[in-house]
Short mmCIF file of C-alpha atoms and ligand atoms in Angstrom, two decimals:
data_model
loop_
_atom_site.label_atom_id
_atom_site.label_comp_id
_atom_site.label_asym_id
_atom_site.label_seq_id
_atom_site.Cartn_x
_atom_site.Cartn_y
_atom_site.Cartn_z
CA UNK U 113 -90.07 104.00 -38.16
CA UNK U 114 -89.03 102.67 -34.76
CA UNK U 115 -91.58 99.89 -33.18
CA UNK U 116 -93.26 100.97 -30.28
CA UNK U 117 -94.13 96.98 -29.48
CA UNK U 118 -90.91 95.11 -29.25
CA UNK U 119 -92.91 92.50 -27.39
CA UNK U 120 -96.31 92.86 -28.75
CA UNK U 121 -97.52 90.13 -26.25
CA UNK U 122 -97.27 92.75 -23.25
CA UNK U 123 -101.09 93.23 -22.87
CA UNK U 124 -101.03 97.22 -22.07
CA UNK U 125 -99.45 97.80 -25.11
CA UNK U 126 -101.13 95.19 -26.97
CA UNK U 127 -104.62 96.85 -25.94
CA UNK U 128 -103.14 100.44 -26.75
CA UNK U 129 -102.75 99.02 -30.43
CA UNK U 130 -106.03 97.59 -30.38
CA UNK U 131 -107.37 100.47 -28.85
CA UNK U 132 -105.57 102.94 -31.54
CA UNK U 133 -106.83 100.84 -34.41
CA UNK U 134 -110.33 100.63 -33.00
CA UNK U 135 -110.71 104.64 -32.70
CA UNK U 136 -109.17 105.00 -36.44
CA UNK U 137 -111.63 102.50 -38.09
CA UNK U 138 -114.73 102.77 -36.02
CA UNK U 139 -116.90 100.16 -34.74
CA UNK U 140 -117.19 98.28 -38.08
CA UNK U 141 -113.55 98.47 -38.87
CA UNK U 142 -112.26 96.06 -36.25
CA UNK U 143 -113.50 93.20 -34.55
CA UNK U 144 -111.55 90.84 -31.84
CA UNK U 145 -114.87 88.01 -31.59
CA UNK U 146 -113.43 84.92 -31.81
CA UNK U 147 -116.71 83.75 -33.44
CA UNK U 148 -116.55 86.51 -36.43
CA UNK U 149 -112.94 86.12 -36.59
CA UNK U 150 -113.29 82.28 -36.98
CA UNK U 151 -114.11 81.68 -40.35
CA UNK U 152 -111.33 83.66 -41.48
CA UNK U 153 -108.63 82.16 -39.47
CA UNK U 154 -108.60 78.93 -41.81
CA UNK U 155 -107.76 78.88 -45.55
CA UNK U 156 -110.60 77.63 -48.54
CA UNK U 157 -109.14 74.45 -48.67
CA UNK U 158 -108.82 73.97 -44.53
CA UNK U 159 -105.51 73.29 -44.62
CA UNK U 160 -104.07 75.87 -42.34
CA UNK U 161 -105.56 77.52 -39.35
CA UNK U 162 -103.77 80.27 -37.57
CA UNK U 163 -104.93 83.11 -34.58
CA UNK U 164 -104.97 86.43 -35.02
CA UNK U 165 -105.07 89.67 -32.68
CA UNK U 166 -107.87 90.94 -34.73
CA UNK U 167 -109.23 91.45 -38.23
CA UNK U 168 -109.34 95.11 -39.61
CA UNK U 169 -111.72 96.06 -41.98
CA UNK U 170 -110.88 99.77 -43.39
CA UNK U 171 -113.72 101.86 -45.34
CA UNK U 172 -111.15 103.69 -47.66
CA UNK U 173 -107.61 104.23 -48.80
CA UNK U 174 -106.83 106.63 -46.14
CA UNK U 175 -108.22 104.09 -43.59
CA UNK U 176 -105.71 101.34 -44.81
CA UNK U 177 -102.94 103.77 -45.17
CA UNK U 178 -103.77 105.11 -41.52
CA UNK U 179 -103.81 101.37 -40.06
CA UNK U 180 -100.49 100.76 -41.85
CA UNK U 181 -98.61 103.51 -40.51
CA UNK U 182 -100.17 102.17 -36.76
CA UNK U 183 -98.97 98.70 -37.08
CA UNK U 184 -95.48 99.94 -38.45
CA UNK U 185 -95.28 101.81 -35.15
CA UNK U 186 -96.24 99.15 -33.14
CA UNK U 187 -94.65 96.17 -34.53
CA UNK U 188 -98.09 94.45 -35.85
CA UNK U 189 -97.35 92.16 -38.63
CA UNK U 190 -100.66 92.38 -41.35
CA UNK U 191 -102.07 89.39 -43.21
CA UNK U 192 -104.34 90.78 -46.14
CA UNK U 193 -107.22 88.98 -46.89
CA UNK U 194 -109.49 89.58 -49.70
CA UNK U 195 -112.62 86.53 -50.17
CA UNK U 196 -110.11 83.95 -48.53
CA UNK U 197 -110.71 81.86 -51.77
CA UNK U 198 -106.63 81.42 -52.04
CA UNK U 199 -105.14 78.05 -53.05
CA UNK U 200 -101.77 78.47 -50.76
CA UNK U 201 -102.76 79.68 -47.42
CA UNK U 202 -101.48 83.26 -48.59
CA UNK U 203 -104.39 84.60 -46.45
CA UNK U 204 -104.22 82.52 -43.51
CA UNK U 205 -101.91 84.57 -40.34
CA UNK U 206 -99.60 81.87 -38.52
CA UNK U 207 -100.14 80.34 -34.87
CA UNK U 208 -98.46 83.20 -33.13
CA UNK U 209 -101.56 85.01 -32.95
CA UNK U 210 -99.81 88.63 -33.19
CA UNK U 211 -100.79 89.64 -36.90
CA UNK U 212 -104.09 91.21 -37.73
CA UNK U 213 -106.01 90.41 -40.52
CA UNK U 214 -106.44 93.39 -42.75
CA UNK U 215 -109.77 92.30 -44.96
CA UNK U 216 -110.25 94.48 -47.85
CA UNK U 217 -113.93 93.39 -48.29
CA UNK U 218 -115.63 96.44 -46.43
CA UNK U 219 -113.89 98.49 -49.93
CA UNK U 220 -116.32 97.05 -52.69
CA UNK U 221 -117.05 99.98 -54.99
CA UNK U 222 -116.83 99.72 -58.26
CA UNK U 223 -115.60 103.72 -58.18
CA UNK U 224 -116.19 104.09 -62.29
CA UNK U 225 -116.91 102.65 -65.76
CA UNK U 226 -116.40 103.28 -68.66
CA UNK U 227 -118.02 101.54 -71.59
CA UNK U 228 -116.12 103.69 -74.01
CA UNK U 229 -112.75 103.71 -72.78
CA UNK U 230 -113.20 99.94 -72.06
CA UNK U 231 -111.87 100.23 -68.47
CA UNK U 232 -113.04 99.78 -65.03
CA UNK U 233 -111.74 101.26 -61.98
CA UNK U 234 -112.78 99.06 -59.14
CA UNK U 235 -111.67 98.64 -54.88
CA UNK U 236 -109.89 96.05 -54.28
CA UNK U 237 -112.66 94.03 -52.05
CA UNK U 238 -114.76 93.90 -55.28
CA UNK U 239 -115.95 90.38 -55.73
CA UNK U 240 -115.15 88.61 -59.53
CA UNK U 241 -118.74 88.09 -59.90
CA UNK U 242 -119.63 91.54 -59.00
CA UNK U 243 -117.41 92.82 -61.46
CA UNK U 244 -118.80 90.42 -64.43
CA UNK U 245 -122.29 91.47 -63.46
CA UNK U 246 -121.62 95.18 -63.98
CA UNK U 247 -119.59 94.70 -66.74
CA UNK U 248 -122.32 93.26 -68.56
CA UNK U 249 -124.81 95.37 -67.41
CA UNK U 250 -122.55 97.99 -69.39
CA UNK U 251 -122.41 95.77 -72.62
CA UNK U 252 -119.08 94.79 -71.71
CA UNK U 253 -116.76 91.46 -70.06
CA UNK U 254 -114.48 91.46 -68.21
CA UNK U 255 -112.12 88.72 -69.69
CA UNK U 256 -110.86 86.84 -66.82
CA UNK U 257 -112.85 84.16 -65.04
CA UNK U 258 -112.40 80.98 -62.48
CA UNK U 259 -114.14 78.52 -60.01
CA UNK U 260 -113.92 80.56 -56.99
CA UNK U 261 -115.35 83.92 -58.90
CA UNK U 262 -118.28 84.59 -56.21
CA UNK U 263 -115.63 84.61 -53.33
CA UNK U 264 -112.20 85.81 -55.00
CA UNK U 265 -111.76 90.09 -54.91
CA UNK U 266 -109.95 91.92 -57.06
CA UNK U 267 -107.50 92.91 -54.65
CA UNK U 268 -106.60 89.14 -54.14
CA UNK U 269 -106.74 88.24 -58.09
CA UNK U 270 -104.03 90.99 -58.46
CA UNK U 271 -102.00 90.00 -55.46
CA UNK U 272 -102.04 86.10 -56.75
CA UNK U 273 -101.71 87.05 -60.65
CA UNK U 274 -104.78 85.06 -60.83
CA UNK U 275 -105.39 82.82 -63.86
CA UNK U 276 -107.94 80.93 -65.04
CA UNK U 277 -109.77 79.45 -68.03
CA UNK U 278 -109.29 82.48 -70.37
CA UNK U 279 -105.66 82.60 -70.29
CA UNK U 280 -104.48 81.51 -73.36
CA UNK U 281 -106.45 84.07 -75.09
CA UNK U 282 -106.48 87.21 -72.64
CA UNK U 283 -103.55 86.42 -70.54
CA UNK U 284 -103.35 86.43 -66.30
CA UNK U 285 -105.01 89.34 -64.29
CA UNK U 286 -100.98 90.77 -64.93
CA UNK U 287 -102.74 91.48 -68.62
CA UNK U 288 -106.13 93.07 -67.30
CA UNK U 289 -104.31 95.60 -64.52
CA UNK U 290 -104.06 98.81 -66.29
CA UNK U 291 -103.31 100.81 -62.85
CA UNK U 292 -103.00 100.04 -59.66
CA UNK U 293 -103.35 102.13 -56.33
CA UNK U 294 -101.70 100.27 -53.09
CA UNK U 295 -100.74 101.01 -49.35
CA UNK U 296 -96.96 100.26 -49.13
CA UNK U 297 -95.47 99.05 -45.70
CA UNK U 298 -94.72 102.84 -45.08
CA UNK U 299 -98.18 103.99 -44.94
CA UNK U 300 -97.33 105.86 -48.05
CA UNK U 301 -100.13 105.68 -51.00
CA UNK U 302 -98.83 104.52 -54.23
CA UNK U 303 -100.96 106.04 -56.77
CA UNK U 304 -100.90 104.65 -60.22
CA UNK U 305 -104.27 104.39 -61.17
CA UNK U 306 -104.19 107.07 -64.03
CA UNK U 307 -104.23 104.70 -67.77
CA UNK U 308 -101.13 105.88 -69.57
CA UNK U 309 -100.26 103.74 -73.00
CA UNK U 310 -97.23 104.71 -73.09
CA UNK U 311 -95.04 105.79 -69.83
CA UNK U 312 -91.17 105.23 -69.51
CA UNK U 313 -90.56 106.55 -66.58
CA UNK U 314 -88.10 103.71 -65.26
CA UNK U 315 -89.89 100.40 -63.38
CA UNK U 316 -93.70 99.48 -64.00
CA UNK U 317 -93.69 99.22 -60.56
CA UNK U 318 -97.38 97.95 -60.24
CA UNK U 319 -96.08 94.81 -61.88
CA UNK U 320 -93.86 94.48 -58.66
CA UNK U 321 -97.36 94.60 -56.83
CA UNK U 322 -98.84 92.26 -59.16
CA UNK U 323 -98.43 88.62 -57.65
CA UNK U 324 -96.53 89.41 -54.63
CA UNK U 325 -98.99 88.11 -52.23
CA UNK U 326 -99.75 90.84 -50.06
CA UNK U 327 -95.78 90.95 -48.80
CA UNK U 328 -95.02 94.01 -50.52
CA UNK U 329 -97.95 96.53 -50.55
CA UNK U 330 -102.02 96.31 -50.15
CA UNK U 331 -103.98 96.60 -53.34
CA UNK U 332 -106.99 99.13 -52.41
CA UNK U 333 -108.11 100.05 -55.99
CA UNK U 334 -107.23 98.71 -59.74
CA UNK U 335 -107.96 100.21 -62.86
CA UNK U 336 -108.94 97.26 -65.00
CA UNK U 337 -109.54 96.67 -68.88
CA UNK U 338 -112.89 95.71 -70.16
CA UNK U 339 -114.04 94.30 -73.69
CA UNK U 340 -116.43 94.52 -75.87
CA UNK U 341 -119.23 91.43 -74.54
CA UNK U 342 -118.88 89.09 -77.03
CA UNK U 343 -121.71 88.04 -79.76
CA UNK U 344 -121.19 84.22 -80.59
CA UNK U 345 -120.09 81.61 -78.43
CA UNK U 346 -119.15 78.09 -79.19
CA UNK U 347 -118.25 75.33 -76.82
CA UNK U 348 -116.88 71.46 -77.85
CA UNK U 349 -116.53 68.71 -76.10
CA UNK U 350 -114.11 66.45 -77.65
CA UNK U 351 -112.92 63.11 -76.92
CA UNK U 352 -109.04 62.72 -77.94
CA UNK U 353 -107.03 59.51 -78.53
CA UNK U 354 -104.03 60.99 -76.60
CA UNK U 355 -102.82 63.73 -74.70
CA UNK U 356 -100.36 64.31 -77.67
CA UNK U 357 -102.95 64.40 -79.86
CA UNK U 358 -104.74 66.85 -78.20
CA UNK U 359 -101.72 69.42 -78.61
CA UNK U 360 -101.63 68.73 -81.97
CA UNK U 361 -105.63 69.59 -81.90
CA UNK U 362 -105.28 72.84 -79.79
CA UNK U 363 -102.12 74.01 -82.41
CA UNK U 364 -104.50 73.02 -85.06
CA UNK U 365 -107.26 75.21 -83.95
CA UNK U 366 -105.30 78.35 -83.29
CA UNK U 367 -104.05 77.59 -86.90
CA UNK U 368 -107.88 77.81 -88.15
CA UNK U 369 -109.80 80.09 -86.12
CA UNK U 370 -106.90 82.85 -84.46
CA UNK U 371 -107.85 84.11 -81.37
CA UNK U 372 -111.20 83.37 -81.19
CA UNK U 373 -109.83 80.13 -79.32
CA UNK U 374 -110.76 80.64 -75.82
CA UNK U 375 -110.05 78.15 -73.82
CA UNK U 376 -108.79 74.90 -74.09
CA UNK U 377 -109.03 72.30 -70.91
CA UNK U 378 -107.77 68.51 -70.75
CA UNK U 379 -109.74 66.63 -69.09
CA UNK U 380 -108.21 62.57 -68.67
CA UNK U 381 -110.54 59.56 -68.25
CA UNK U 382 -110.31 59.30 -64.79
CA UNK U 383 -110.84 62.64 -63.76
CA UNK U 384 -114.83 62.48 -65.80
CA UNK U 385 -115.55 59.34 -64.29
CA UNK U 386 -114.98 60.73 -60.70
CA UNK U 387 -117.31 63.53 -62.05
CA UNK U 388 -119.79 61.30 -63.14
CA UNK U 389 -119.60 59.34 -59.86
CA UNK U 390 -119.72 62.69 -57.63
CA UNK U 391 -122.52 64.22 -59.69
CA UNK U 392 -125.37 61.66 -60.05
CA UNK U 393 -127.16 64.06 -62.30
CA UNK U 394 -124.53 65.17 -65.07
CA UNK U 395 -124.02 63.05 -67.92
CA UNK U 396 -120.95 62.34 -69.77
CA UNK U 397 -121.25 64.28 -73.48
CA UNK U 398 -119.97 61.73 -76.04
CA UNK U 399 -121.46 58.17 -75.94
CA UNK U 400 -118.22 55.94 -76.43
CA UNK U 401 -114.71 55.93 -74.20
CA UNK U 402 -112.26 58.12 -74.78
CA UNK U 403 -108.68 58.17 -73.26
CA UNK U 404 -108.77 62.39 -72.84
CA UNK U 405 -111.20 64.45 -73.26
CA UNK U 406 -110.46 68.49 -74.48
CA UNK U 407 -112.89 71.43 -73.70
CA UNK U 408 -112.54 73.60 -76.31
CA UNK U 409 -114.65 77.47 -76.42
CA UNK U 410 -114.31 79.52 -79.39
CA UNK U 411 -115.70 83.24 -78.44
CA UNK U 412 -116.22 86.03 -80.60
CA UNK U 413 -117.36 89.92 -80.96
CA UNK U 414 -116.70 89.87 -84.47
CA UNK U 415 -118.62 86.81 -86.06
CA UNK U 416 -122.17 86.21 -85.46
CA UNK U 417 -122.90 82.75 -83.52
CA UNK U 418 -123.89 81.13 -87.33
CA UNK U 419 -120.19 81.98 -88.77
CA UNK U 420 -118.52 81.07 -85.86
CA UNK U 421 -120.33 77.24 -85.71
CA UNK U 422 -119.62 76.93 -89.30
CA UNK U 423 -115.91 78.23 -88.57
CA UNK U 424 -115.61 75.50 -86.06
CA UNK U 425 -116.94 73.03 -87.66
CA UNK U 426 -114.94 72.51 -90.76
CA UNK U 427 -112.24 72.90 -88.24
CA UNK U 428 -113.18 70.19 -86.05
CA UNK U 429 -114.13 68.26 -89.37
CA UNK U 430 -110.36 68.76 -90.50
CA UNK U 431 -109.27 67.63 -87.20
CA UNK U 432 -111.08 64.36 -87.33
CA UNK U 433 -109.57 63.64 -90.83
CA UNK U 434 -105.91 64.03 -89.65
CA UNK U 435 -106.84 61.42 -86.72
CA UNK U 436 -106.50 64.38 -84.30
CA UNK U 437 -110.03 64.29 -82.44
CA UNK U 438 -112.00 60.84 -81.96
CA UNK U 439 -115.42 62.27 -81.65
CA UNK U 440 -116.68 65.63 -80.95
CA UNK U 441 -120.14 67.46 -79.52
CA UNK U 442 -120.82 71.44 -80.17
CA UNK U 443 -123.47 73.07 -77.24
CA UNK U 444 -126.76 73.23 -78.50
CA UNK U 445 -127.12 76.17 -76.33
CA UNK U 446 -125.69 78.30 -73.55
CA UNK U 447 -127.01 76.05 -70.66
CA UNK U 448 -125.26 72.74 -72.31
CA UNK U 449 -122.36 74.87 -72.84
CA UNK U 450 -122.26 75.66 -68.12
CA UNK U 451 -123.11 71.73 -68.08
CA UNK U 452 -119.82 71.27 -69.99
CA UNK U 453 -118.00 73.54 -67.72
CA UNK U 454 -119.47 72.15 -64.80
CA UNK U 455 -118.07 68.16 -65.41
CA UNK U 456 -114.48 70.37 -65.99
CA UNK U 457 -114.84 72.40 -62.50
CA UNK U 458 -116.22 70.01 -60.78
CA UNK U 459 -112.95 67.65 -61.13
CA UNK U 460 -111.12 69.16 -58.11
CA UNK U 461 -114.32 68.48 -55.69
CA UNK U 462 -114.88 64.88 -57.20
CA UNK U 463 -111.18 63.67 -56.94
CA UNK U 464 -111.03 64.91 -53.28
CA UNK U 465 -114.27 62.92 -52.68
CA UNK U 466 -112.74 60.10 -54.20
CA UNK U 467 -109.70 59.73 -51.95
CA UNK U 468 -106.69 61.35 -50.86
CA UNK U 469 -104.66 62.80 -53.30
CA UNK U 470 -101.39 65.37 -53.14
CA UNK U 471 -102.01 68.21 -55.67
CA UNK U 472 -99.93 70.08 -57.54
CA UNK U 473 -100.36 73.41 -59.81
CA UNK U 474 -97.61 73.23 -62.42
CA UNK U 475 -96.64 74.63 -65.70
CA UNK U 476 -94.21 73.73 -68.23
CA UNK U 477 -93.84 75.01 -71.85
CA UNK U 478 -96.78 74.29 -73.92
CA UNK U 479 -94.83 72.22 -76.48
CA UNK U 480 -93.45 69.76 -73.79
CA UNK U 481 -96.67 69.49 -71.41
CA UNK U 482 -97.60 66.21 -73.01
CA UNK U 483 -94.50 64.44 -72.52
CA UNK U 484 -93.92 65.72 -69.08
CA UNK U 485 -97.55 63.97 -68.21
CA UNK U 486 -96.45 61.18 -69.42
CA UNK U 487 -92.99 60.84 -68.17
CA UNK U 488 -93.73 62.34 -65.09
CA UNK U 489 -97.30 60.51 -64.07
CA UNK U 490 -94.71 56.91 -65.08
CA UNK U 491 -92.24 58.22 -62.57
CA UNK U 492 -94.33 58.93 -59.75
CA UNK U 493 -96.53 55.48 -60.27
CA UNK U 494 -93.32 53.60 -60.20
CA UNK U 495 -91.48 55.36 -57.43
CA UNK U 496 -94.71 55.56 -55.02
CA UNK U 497 -96.35 51.96 -55.38
CA UNK U 498 -100.20 52.11 -55.54
CA UNK U 499 -100.38 55.71 -56.70
CA UNK U 500 -101.94 56.79 -59.75
CA UNK U 501 -101.38 60.35 -61.15
CA UNK U 502 -103.85 62.24 -63.08
CA UNK U 503 -103.11 65.55 -65.05
CA UNK U 504 -106.35 68.10 -65.73
CA UNK U 505 -106.56 71.75 -66.76
CA UNK U 506 -105.40 74.59 -69.26
CA UNK U 507 -103.38 72.84 -71.66
CA UNK U 508 -103.37 75.67 -74.18
CA UNK U 509 -101.62 77.75 -71.24
CA UNK U 510 -98.56 75.11 -70.63
CA UNK U 511 -100.41 74.60 -66.87
CA UNK U 512 -101.79 71.54 -65.75
CA UNK U 513 -103.03 70.55 -62.03
CA UNK U 514 -101.08 67.48 -61.27
CA UNK U 515 -102.52 65.22 -58.30
CA UNK U 516 -101.35 61.99 -57.37
CA UNK U 517 -103.58 59.69 -55.67
CA UNK U 518 -103.07 57.87 -52.99
CA UNK U 519 -103.29 53.83 -53.32
CA UNK U 520 -106.44 51.91 -52.63
CA UNK U 521 -107.02 51.45 -49.06
CA UNK U 522 -104.98 54.77 -47.44
CA UNK U 523 -106.20 56.50 -44.82
CA UNK U 524 -106.73 60.00 -45.48
CA UNK U 525 -104.79 62.37 -43.74
CA UNK U 526 -102.16 59.70 -42.52
CA UNK U 527 -101.19 59.02 -45.76
CA UNK U 528 -100.34 62.18 -47.15
CA UNK U 529 -98.79 63.29 -43.75
CA UNK U 530 -96.48 60.08 -44.72
CA UNK U 531 -95.95 60.93 -47.96
CA UNK U 532 -97.37 64.33 -48.96
CA UNK U 533 -93.31 65.87 -48.59
CA UNK U 534 -91.94 63.32 -51.05
CA UNK U 535 -94.25 63.09 -53.42
CA UNK U 536 -94.26 66.74 -53.88
CA UNK U 537 -90.63 67.43 -53.90
CA UNK U 538 -90.15 64.26 -56.73
CA UNK U 539 -92.86 66.35 -58.66
CA UNK U 540 -91.13 69.71 -58.22
CA UNK U 541 -87.88 68.46 -59.33
CA UNK U 542 -89.22 66.94 -62.49
CA UNK U 543 -90.77 70.08 -63.17
CA UNK U 544 -87.68 72.28 -62.50
CA UNK U 545 -85.64 69.31 -64.62
CA UNK U 546 -88.75 70.37 -67.41
CA UNK U 547 -87.84 73.94 -66.81
CA UNK U 548 -91.04 74.69 -65.64
CA UNK U 549 -92.22 76.38 -62.82
CA UNK U 550 -93.72 74.93 -59.41
CA UNK U 551 -96.74 77.03 -59.15
CA UNK U 552 -98.40 78.37 -62.22
CA UNK U 553 -101.23 80.14 -60.78
CA UNK U 554 -102.17 79.32 -57.18
CA UNK U 555 -98.86 81.54 -55.58
CA UNK U 556 -96.55 80.32 -53.30
CA UNK U 557 -98.31 81.57 -49.94
CA UNK U 558 -97.37 79.33 -46.97
CA UNK U 559 -97.71 76.09 -49.07
CA UNK U 560 -94.81 75.87 -50.68
CA UNK U 561 -92.77 78.76 -49.12
CA UNK U 562 -89.96 75.80 -48.44
CA UNK U 563 -89.86 74.40 -52.30
CA UNK U 564 -89.44 78.08 -53.43
CA UNK U 565 -86.46 78.45 -51.15
CA UNK U 566 -85.03 74.81 -52.16
CA UNK U 567 -85.71 75.00 -55.95
CA UNK U 568 -85.30 79.03 -56.90
CA UNK U 569 -82.78 79.98 -59.04
CA UNK U 570 -80.56 81.68 -56.58
CA UNK U 571 -80.49 85.10 -58.49
CA UNK U 572 -84.40 85.08 -58.70
CA UNK U 573 -84.14 84.42 -55.05
CA UNK U 574 -81.71 87.47 -53.87
CA UNK U 575 -83.70 89.87 -56.43
CA UNK U 576 -86.84 88.87 -54.52
CA UNK U 577 -85.46 89.41 -51.32
CA UNK U 578 -83.81 92.59 -52.02
CA UNK U 579 -87.06 94.19 -53.22
CA UNK U 580 -89.19 92.71 -50.31
CA UNK U 581 -86.06 94.52 -48.25
CA UNK U 582 -86.27 98.09 -50.05
CA UNK U 583 -89.94 98.10 -49.46
CA UNK U 584 -90.75 96.54 -45.86
CA UNK U 585 -87.99 96.54 -44.08
CA UNK U 586 -89.29 95.50 -41.00
CA UNK U 587 -91.13 92.69 -42.48
CA UNK U 588 -94.41 93.66 -41.32
CA UNK U 589 -96.42 92.61 -44.43
CA UNK U 590 -97.50 88.92 -44.72
CA UNK U 591 -94.34 87.26 -42.59
CA UNK U 592 -93.72 83.50 -43.63
CA UNK U 593 -95.38 83.59 -46.96
CA UNK U 594 -94.06 83.88 -50.55
CA UNK U 595 -89.98 84.46 -49.56
CA UNK U 596 -88.53 83.04 -46.24
CA UNK U 597 -87.28 85.43 -43.54
C1 FAD N 289 -113.07 77.19 -56.69
C2 FAD N 289 -112.07 77.68 -56.60
C3 FAD N 289 -111.54 77.96 -58.10
C4 FAD N 289 -110.46 78.29 -58.53
N1 FAD N 289 -109.66 78.72 -59.58
C5 FAD N 289 -108.14 79.11 -59.93
C6 FAD N 289 -108.09 78.51 -61.25
O1 FAD N 289 -108.70 78.43 -62.30
N2 FAD N 289 -107.00 79.75 -61.42
C7 FAD N 289 -106.44 80.59 -60.41
O2 FAD N 289 -105.53 81.71 -60.88
N3 FAD N 289 -106.67 80.45 -58.98
C8 FAD N 289 -108.26 79.83 -59.03
N4 FAD N 289 -108.43 79.52 -57.97
C9 FAD N 289 -107.97 80.40 -57.02
C10 FAD N 289 -107.44 81.89 -57.13
O3 FAD N 289 -106.92 82.81 -57.55
C11 FAD N 289 -108.36 82.74 -56.08
O4 FAD N 289 -109.23 82.30 -55.18
C12 FAD N 289 -108.01 84.21 -56.02
O5 FAD N 289 -107.01 84.75 -56.44
C13 FAD N 289 -107.85 84.86 -54.50
O6 FAD N 289 -108.76 86.08 -54.28
P1 FAD N 289 -109.36 86.45 -52.87
O7 FAD N 289 -109.94 87.48 -52.48
O8 FAD N 289 -110.02 84.94 -52.21
O9 FAD N 289 -107.38 86.29 -51.92
P2 FAD N 289 -107.40 85.51 -50.89
O10 FAD N 289 -107.39 84.39 -50.40
O11 FAD N 289 -107.98 86.38 -49.04
O12 FAD N 289 -105.70 85.97 -50.46
C14 FAD N 289 -104.95 85.43 -51.76
C15 FAD N 289 -103.31 86.31 -51.43
O13 FAD N 289 -103.73 87.56 -51.64
C16 FAD N 289 -103.18 88.21 -50.94
N5 FAD N 289 -104.29 89.64 -50.64
C17 FAD N 289 -105.81 89.29 -50.63
N6 FAD N 289 -106.47 90.63 -50.70
C18 FAD N 289 -104.63 91.72 -51.02
C19 FAD N 289 -105.24 93.07 -51.18
N7 FAD N 289 -105.76 93.46 -51.15
N8 FAD N 289 -103.54 93.04 -51.17
C20 FAD N 289 -102.75 92.73 -50.76
N9 FAD N 289 -102.78 91.55 -51.04
C21 FAD N 289 -103.55 90.60 -50.77
C22 FAD N 289 -103.47 87.51 -49.40
O14 FAD N 289 -102.59 87.95 -48.34
C23 FAD N 289 -103.04 86.11 -50.09
O15 FAD N 289 -101.71 86.01 -50.06
C24 FAD N 289 -109.94 79.34 -57.28
C25 FAD N 289 -110.37 79.24 -55.99
C26 FAD N 289 -110.97 78.78 -55.71
C27 FAD N 289 -112.16 78.72 -54.30
#
């Protein structure tokens, strides 16, 4: 398709494009009102603010397809957007004002839910919490959750291949997607919603779109797997002597309770102290002081609550005998379990309130993670005087959030601008040296696009660029994200 709009800053052509888009989408489907656009031009963390020609909000897959064709005709770049809760600036347009935001939020229907088949088909704009509620009403559960569940949409979760706190047992978003519908840069609709247990017609094309951050196509709907609701839940807060002991505890619990182990999060003493200072009503679950804490959750749809608790208690007693934990408390009820999770989920906000930090979302092989944390923390603290490194999160997935906290007295904003790039480069170099990934679950977006270009294996980059070129030759889908042109 030849772009009609080689210079779409030409006001007459811009006006023609906007009029055509308005005619296509109707009065609710397009806005250029700065007040309506403003909340969607800055990312969730407030790191990036862009500009946009307009925000389009199509109501159907056919409208998305027609709009994408129109954008292709006029050469207008498209920034797909769901709940705008992403962590890497992927849904924020650049500052040129030349792109449109394509919001999927109006496409929020749960098209079909079958408890018998364990499947739900929902549109891209369905919010994760809404999906949880719909599944629960049918006696089922959707096995992926994360702190942003009130905003994150199914399309965004798929586009970023989000993880969350149940990856240990159920995998990332990729493992939940059974089928996918997407609009390609050409405006063609990829209809891959039908679920086939076996299908060997070559490439599994939906996998290309999962994790592609809006650069290869626009997800309009997905068929996702549902599981029977759990009948038993046991949530434990444990004090552990060292991060290496936490890994041994993880292995021990996996061996004892198999796949009932659903979550295993680590929290260093520093992070717990930050949360307790930030949330005055919060209490430490354990009386004593511990260097590390583990938040452990077992779920079962097979065992009754008493049976699961008994098995968990026996495993904990063995672990204590082996010196893998110092102390532990089992949540007495769901409310207390939720309070334990609130401590974990409150870490990012509490650390932000405590002072400036440079944050990283990294993974290395699970077995290496404790040694990586110790080695990387020592290296960073030695090389950047006065800093402190803290690592917390999904130890069971080999994924932690690795924050380097500013020295006392550092000026917020000024310190990150001066030191941030060098600190992140050092962390990422170490991650690569340990065979890990510079983005475990948040994606690349615009935040890590330079780092991916710097550090990725050239063969990986070459393959990614070839796929991008094949599916989006004009480069109109989310330019500047994930891959540098
Ligand atoms: C409090 C909080 C906690 C979080 N915790 C976790 C966590 O534990 N684990 C984790 O993995 N993530 C976590 N996240 C981030 C989470 O991954 C994102 O919130 C979510 O995946 C993005 O969904 P969204 O609808 O907001 O997408 P957006 O932020 O709008 O977009 C994210 C990316 O996806 C693209 N995109 C959006 N919709 C589509 C679509 N329909 N088709 C194609 N591309 C699209 C965008 O262009 C952008 O590149 C957390 C977020 C918050 C706010």
